[in-house]
Short mmCIF file of C-alpha atoms in Angstrom, two decimals:
data_model
loop_
_atom_site.label_atom_id
_atom_site.label_comp_id
_atom_site.label_asym_id
_atom_site.label_seq_id
_atom_site.Cartn_x
_atom_site.Cartn_y
_atom_site.Cartn_z
CA UNK A 1 9.28 140.60 67.94
CA UNK A 2 9.42 141.59 71.61
CA UNK A 3 12.64 142.78 73.26
CA UNK A 4 12.86 139.70 75.47
CA UNK A 5 12.69 137.49 72.37
CA UNK A 6 15.67 139.36 70.90
CA UNK A 7 17.54 138.60 74.13
CA UNK A 8 17.13 134.87 73.48
CA UNK A 9 18.80 135.16 70.06
CA UNK A 10 22.55 135.00 69.53
CA UNK A 11 23.17 138.53 68.25
CA UNK A 12 26.85 137.70 67.72
CA UNK A 13 25.66 135.89 64.62
CA UNK A 14 24.66 139.24 63.10
CA UNK A 15 28.16 140.60 63.69
CA UNK A 16 29.53 137.50 61.97
CA UNK A 17 27.20 138.10 59.02
CA UNK A 18 28.47 141.66 58.64
CA UNK A 19 32.07 140.49 58.63
CA UNK A 20 31.34 137.69 56.16
CA UNK A 21 29.77 140.22 53.79
CA UNK A 22 32.79 142.50 54.14
CA UNK A 23 35.40 139.77 53.68
CA UNK A 24 33.59 137.47 51.21
CA UNK A 25 35.69 134.64 52.71
CA UNK A 26 35.12 132.18 55.57
CA UNK A 27 38.84 132.01 56.38
CA UNK A 28 39.32 135.80 56.45
CA UNK A 29 36.19 136.25 58.57
CA UNK A 30 37.50 133.54 60.92
CA UNK A 31 40.78 135.44 61.30
CA UNK A 32 38.98 138.65 62.22
CA UNK A 33 36.81 136.87 64.81
CA UNK A 34 39.71 134.79 66.13
CA UNK A 35 37.92 131.55 65.26
CA UNK A 36 39.02 128.41 63.46
CA UNK A 37 37.80 127.99 59.90
CA UNK A 38 35.59 125.06 60.92
CA UNK A 39 34.03 127.10 63.74
CA UNK A 40 33.36 129.93 61.27
CA UNK A 41 31.71 127.45 58.90
CA UNK A 42 29.43 126.35 61.74
CA UNK A 43 28.56 130.00 62.42
CA UNK A 44 27.60 130.39 58.76
CA UNK A 45 25.41 127.29 59.04
CA UNK A 46 23.63 128.77 62.07
CA UNK A 47 23.13 132.04 60.21
CA UNK A 48 21.55 130.21 57.28
CA UNK A 49 19.20 128.44 59.67
CA UNK A 50 18.36 131.64 61.56
CA UNK A 51 17.63 133.68 58.43
CA UNK A 52 16.21 130.88 56.24
CA UNK A 53 18.46 131.82 53.35
CA UNK A 54 21.70 130.39 51.86
CA UNK A 55 23.23 133.92 52.32
CA UNK A 56 26.27 133.14 50.13
CA UNK A 57 27.17 131.16 47.04
CA UNK A 58 30.72 130.22 46.18
CA UNK A 59 32.50 131.62 43.13
CA UNK A 60 36.08 130.38 42.98
CA UNK A 61 37.80 131.37 46.22
CA UNK A 62 35.20 134.00 47.10
CA UNK A 63 31.72 134.04 48.63
CA UNK A 64 29.05 135.95 46.72
CA UNK A 65 26.35 137.33 49.06
CA UNK A 66 22.70 136.82 48.22
CA UNK A 67 20.25 139.70 48.11
CA UNK A 68 19.10 138.72 51.61
CA UNK A 69 22.67 138.91 52.93
CA UNK A 70 23.26 142.31 51.33
CA UNK A 71 19.94 143.62 52.63
CA UNK A 72 20.72 142.42 56.16
CA UNK A 73 24.21 143.95 55.99
CA UNK A 74 22.84 147.34 54.95
CA UNK A 75 20.27 147.21 57.73
CA UNK A 76 22.98 146.37 60.29
CA UNK A 77 25.27 149.29 59.39
CA UNK A 78 23.58 151.86 61.61
CA UNK A 79 22.86 149.74 64.72
CA UNK A 80 26.34 148.19 64.70
CA UNK A 81 27.85 151.64 64.28
CA UNK A 82 25.86 152.85 67.29
CA UNK A 83 27.04 149.86 69.34
CA UNK A 84 30.66 150.57 68.41
CA UNK A 85 30.20 154.13 69.63
CA UNK A 86 28.60 152.97 72.90
CA UNK A 87 31.35 150.46 73.60
CA UNK A 88 34.30 152.67 72.55
CA UNK A 89 36.20 154.93 74.92
CA UNK A 90 34.82 158.45 74.94
CA UNK A 91 38.19 160.19 74.91
CA UNK A 92 40.33 160.14 71.78
CA UNK A 93 44.06 160.83 71.99
CA UNK A 94 45.68 161.18 68.54
CA UNK A 95 49.15 160.55 69.97
CA UNK A 96 48.15 157.06 71.11
CA UNK A 97 46.18 156.21 67.98
CA UNK A 98 47.77 153.48 65.86
CA UNK A 99 44.89 152.99 63.43
CA UNK A 100 45.40 152.37 59.72
CA UNK A 101 43.05 154.58 57.71
CA UNK A 102 41.97 153.46 54.26
CA UNK A 103 41.22 156.34 51.89
CA UNK A 104 39.75 156.08 48.40
CA UNK A 105 41.10 158.78 46.15
CA UNK A 106 41.74 159.85 42.60
CA UNK A 107 45.27 160.27 41.35
CA UNK A 108 44.59 164.02 41.23
CA UNK A 109 43.68 164.25 44.93
CA UNK A 110 46.60 162.01 45.85
CA UNK A 111 49.02 164.34 44.07
CA UNK A 112 47.61 167.77 44.84
CA UNK A 113 45.43 167.67 47.98
CA UNK A 114 46.18 164.89 50.46
CA UNK A 115 49.98 165.35 50.71
CA UNK A 116 49.43 168.81 52.18
CA UNK A 117 47.38 167.41 55.09
CA UNK A 118 49.75 164.56 55.95
CA UNK A 119 52.42 166.59 57.81
CA UNK A 120 49.91 167.86 60.37
CA UNK A 121 48.28 164.42 60.66
CA UNK A 122 51.60 162.76 61.47
CA UNK A 123 52.56 165.59 63.80
CA UNK A 124 49.42 165.01 65.88
CA UNK A 125 49.26 161.23 65.48
CA UNK A 126 52.74 159.83 64.72
CA UNK A 127 51.62 156.19 64.94
CA UNK A 128 48.81 156.21 62.38
CA UNK A 129 49.19 154.67 58.92
CA UNK A 130 47.41 155.14 55.62
CA UNK A 131 46.40 152.93 52.75
CA UNK A 132 45.38 154.82 49.61
CA UNK A 133 43.23 152.88 47.16
CA UNK A 134 42.06 153.86 43.64
CA UNK A 135 38.54 155.24 43.66
CA UNK A 136 36.09 153.60 41.26
CA UNK A 137 33.37 156.14 40.42
CA UNK A 138 30.69 153.58 39.54
CA UNK A 139 31.35 151.56 42.70
CA UNK A 140 32.02 154.35 45.22
CA UNK A 141 29.08 153.40 47.44
CA UNK A 142 30.08 149.75 47.42
CA UNK A 143 33.70 150.59 48.19
CA UNK A 144 32.71 152.65 51.23
CA UNK A 145 29.98 150.24 52.34
CA UNK A 146 31.61 146.84 51.86
CA UNK A 147 35.26 147.64 51.24
CA UNK A 148 35.92 148.94 54.76
CA UNK A 149 37.28 152.23 53.41
CA UNK A 150 37.10 155.10 55.89
CA UNK A 151 36.94 158.07 53.55
CA UNK A 152 36.81 159.04 49.88
CA UNK A 153 38.13 162.30 48.43
CA UNK A 154 36.81 163.12 44.97
CA UNK A 155 34.15 164.82 42.91
CA UNK A 156 31.39 162.18 42.89
CA UNK A 157 29.89 161.53 39.47
CA UNK A 158 27.07 159.19 40.47
CA UNK A 159 24.48 159.23 43.26
CA UNK A 160 26.05 158.97 46.71
CA UNK A 161 22.98 158.50 48.92
CA UNK A 162 22.96 157.46 51.75
CA UNK A 163 26.63 158.42 52.19
CA UNK A 164 27.64 161.54 54.10
CA UNK A 165 29.80 164.25 52.55
CA UNK A 166 31.37 167.63 53.18
CA UNK A 167 32.70 170.02 50.56
CA UNK A 168 36.41 170.81 50.72
CA UNK A 169 36.44 173.58 48.15
CA UNK A 170 36.24 174.63 44.50
CA UNK A 171 38.41 173.19 41.74
CA UNK A 172 38.92 174.86 38.37
CA UNK A 173 40.37 173.57 35.10
CA UNK A 174 43.37 174.70 33.04
CA UNK A 175 45.37 173.51 30.04
CA UNK A 176 48.94 172.25 29.92
CA UNK A 177 51.05 172.76 26.79
CA UNK A 178 54.66 172.18 25.87
CA UNK A 179 56.66 175.40 25.65
CA UNK A 180 57.31 174.36 22.03
CA UNK A 181 53.56 174.29 21.32
CA UNK A 182 52.44 176.87 18.68
CA UNK A 183 50.16 178.44 21.31
CA UNK A 184 52.70 178.55 24.12
CA UNK A 185 53.50 182.24 23.69
CA UNK A 186 50.12 183.56 22.65
CA UNK A 187 46.58 183.72 23.94
CA UNK A 188 44.53 180.61 23.20
CA UNK A 189 41.09 181.21 21.70
CA UNK A 190 38.17 178.78 21.46
CA UNK A 191 38.98 177.95 17.82
CA UNK A 192 42.52 177.02 18.84
CA UNK A 193 41.22 174.82 21.64
CA UNK A 194 38.89 172.97 19.26
CA UNK A 195 41.41 172.53 16.43
CA UNK A 196 44.48 171.21 18.25
CA UNK A 197 44.65 167.55 19.39
CA UNK A 198 43.85 166.75 23.02
CA UNK A 199 44.86 164.42 25.83
CA UNK A 200 42.46 163.83 28.71
CA UNK A 201 43.46 162.27 32.01
CA UNK A 202 41.00 160.10 33.93
CA UNK A 203 42.20 161.66 37.20
CA UNK A 204 40.05 164.64 36.28
CA UNK A 205 36.94 163.38 38.12
CA UNK A 206 34.48 163.70 35.25
CA UNK A 207 36.05 166.86 33.84
CA UNK A 208 35.73 165.41 30.33
CA UNK A 209 31.94 165.27 30.66
CA UNK A 210 31.80 168.80 32.10
CA UNK A 211 33.97 170.12 29.27
CA UNK A 212 31.78 168.42 26.68
CA UNK A 213 28.70 169.86 28.33
CA UNK A 214 30.18 173.37 28.13
CA UNK A 215 31.05 172.76 24.45
CA UNK A 216 27.88 170.90 23.46
CA UNK A 217 27.15 173.29 20.58
CA UNK A 218 30.73 173.25 19.26
CA UNK A 219 32.54 170.75 17.00
CA UNK A 220 34.00 167.76 18.82
CA UNK A 221 37.63 167.91 19.84
CA UNK A 222 40.16 165.45 18.45
CA UNK A 223 40.99 163.25 21.44
CA UNK A 224 44.19 161.35 20.67
CA UNK A 225 44.91 160.07 24.17
CA UNK A 226 42.89 159.20 27.26
CA UNK A 227 44.81 157.67 30.15
CA UNK A 228 44.57 157.18 33.91
CA UNK A 229 47.95 158.71 34.71
CA UNK A 230 49.20 162.12 33.62
CA UNK A 231 52.63 160.66 32.80
CA UNK A 232 51.17 159.02 29.68
CA UNK A 233 50.36 162.45 28.22
CA UNK A 234 53.58 164.03 29.44
CA UNK A 235 55.52 161.38 27.51
CA UNK A 236 54.32 162.87 24.20
CA UNK A 237 53.72 166.51 25.14
CA UNK A 238 57.02 167.60 23.51
CA UNK A 239 56.56 165.49 20.38
CA UNK A 240 52.98 166.42 19.45
CA UNK A 241 51.11 169.76 19.75
CA UNK A 242 48.62 168.40 22.29
CA UNK A 243 46.52 170.27 24.84
CA UNK A 244 46.18 168.50 28.20
CA UNK A 245 43.11 169.58 30.17
CA UNK A 246 43.42 168.93 33.93
CA UNK A 247 42.35 170.47 37.26
CA UNK A 248 43.98 173.88 37.55
CA UNK A 249 46.05 173.32 40.67
CA UNK A 250 47.48 170.11 39.22
CA UNK A 251 48.36 172.04 36.07
CA UNK A 252 50.36 174.59 38.06
CA UNK A 253 52.17 171.95 40.11
CA UNK A 254 53.06 169.91 37.02
CA UNK A 255 54.07 172.96 34.96
CA UNK A 256 56.79 173.85 37.46
CA UNK A 257 58.08 170.28 37.62
CA UNK A 258 58.16 169.67 33.84
CA UNK A 259 58.64 173.24 32.54
CA UNK A 260 55.30 173.43 30.74
CA UNK A 261 53.04 176.34 29.82
CA UNK A 262 49.65 176.80 31.53
CA UNK A 263 46.72 178.34 29.68
CA UNK A 264 43.21 179.16 30.95
CA UNK A 265 40.24 177.60 29.23
CA UNK A 266 39.10 179.90 26.40
CA UNK A 267 35.42 179.54 27.36
CA UNK A 268 33.28 179.77 30.49
CA UNK A 269 33.67 176.85 32.86
CA UNK A 270 32.25 176.83 36.39
CA UNK A 271 34.67 175.43 38.99
CA UNK A 272 33.29 172.30 40.64
CA UNK A 273 33.12 171.18 44.26
CA UNK A 274 35.60 168.67 45.64
CA UNK A 275 34.39 166.67 48.62
CA UNK A 276 35.24 164.12 51.25
CA UNK A 277 32.68 161.33 51.53
CA UNK A 278 32.15 158.67 54.19
CA UNK A 279 29.74 155.93 55.19
CA UNK A 280 27.23 156.63 58.02
CA UNK A 281 28.90 153.93 60.14
CA UNK A 282 31.96 156.21 60.38
CA UNK A 283 29.99 159.27 61.42
CA UNK A 284 30.62 159.06 65.17
CA UNK A 285 33.98 157.33 65.26
CA UNK A 286 36.29 159.61 67.33
CA UNK A 287 39.34 158.66 65.23
CA UNK A 288 37.56 159.35 61.97
CA UNK A 289 35.98 162.55 63.24
CA UNK A 290 39.50 163.73 64.07
CA UNK A 291 40.79 162.69 60.62
CA UNK A 292 37.94 164.42 58.79
CA UNK A 293 38.43 167.62 60.78
CA UNK A 294 42.09 167.83 59.74
CA UNK A 295 41.39 166.97 56.10
CA UNK A 296 38.62 169.58 56.05
CA UNK A 297 40.77 172.28 57.65
CA UNK A 298 44.07 171.66 55.84
CA UNK A 299 42.75 170.70 52.41
CA UNK A 300 39.98 173.28 52.51
CA UNK A 301 42.50 176.03 53.31
CA UNK A 302 44.79 174.82 50.53
CA UNK A 303 42.05 174.73 47.89
CA UNK A 304 40.77 178.17 48.95
CA UNK A 305 44.28 179.63 48.64
CA UNK A 306 44.66 178.15 45.16
CA UNK A 307 41.31 179.62 44.10
CA UNK A 308 42.70 183.06 44.97
CA UNK A 309 46.21 182.46 43.59
CA UNK A 310 44.90 181.19 40.26
CA UNK A 311 42.11 183.74 39.93
CA UNK A 312 39.31 181.22 39.87
CA UNK A 313 35.80 182.56 40.36
CA UNK A 314 35.03 181.58 43.95
CA UNK A 315 31.58 183.12 43.70
CA UNK A 316 30.47 181.10 40.66
CA UNK A 317 27.51 178.76 40.99
CA UNK A 318 28.55 175.37 42.30
CA UNK A 319 27.96 172.07 40.56
CA UNK A 320 25.68 170.20 42.96
CA UNK A 321 26.59 166.77 44.22
CA UNK A 322 24.49 163.97 42.74
CA UNK A 323 21.80 162.65 45.04
#
């Protein structure tokens, strides 16, 4: 198709398609475009005619995009992102920014990493707001692509292409025990670790799989509890002789708060990389470039300090991000 033929097309329809895919709702898309619901329905009709595809089917109160709609949305990400950059002001002033940033995160990162960046963020940009949403490992790409999230902070378990990422630092693993635990006042050996019951927290970003990989030739541990929040394990830590395996810096923070003992793993375990991840459409956004720079600087410095304070091996081979 020649350039002059593109000029004769209503390219606003493509913007409407992108928003419909993001919202999965005619009424919500209408609100974002400042249109009536009937006008938005007519836009959808014109899109169906233009692209020769139904684009959406209805499931309850939601629209389910067809493969053609999803394919078009993916193809539009980069050009629409470039247009946003071209049409946005070149100068970014954090003090006048009133954007709400949506960040996908694990409970671990929300407790031990992000809070330490927030004071500087609010100092530089007092009018910004944040919405933190639970990260779903299997759907990370979809959450960043269609969920309008700006950033994810985690250790990705599945492939993240074509997302962009930057490593924040290394995270090790330690064990939490009650001070009444039989091992609280003695060194824990591998046999101890294998014989006592365990609790594993889902905030650990795939730590369970990494632990099992390191122990693949050893007998299986007795896992009596697996939960999303650490509080579930802490509720029974004084009543059963459990070992709770969590990221090391979380272990140290929690041990001070709940008067628990911290023990190193009694076998070799390579610390893993923790990263921030974003969609290519966010790459050149001045506001998000500013946010990523602060998260990188503040959280990276924090993680590096903890590596030193806790004696983690900063020179160990990294666990590569999945491609």
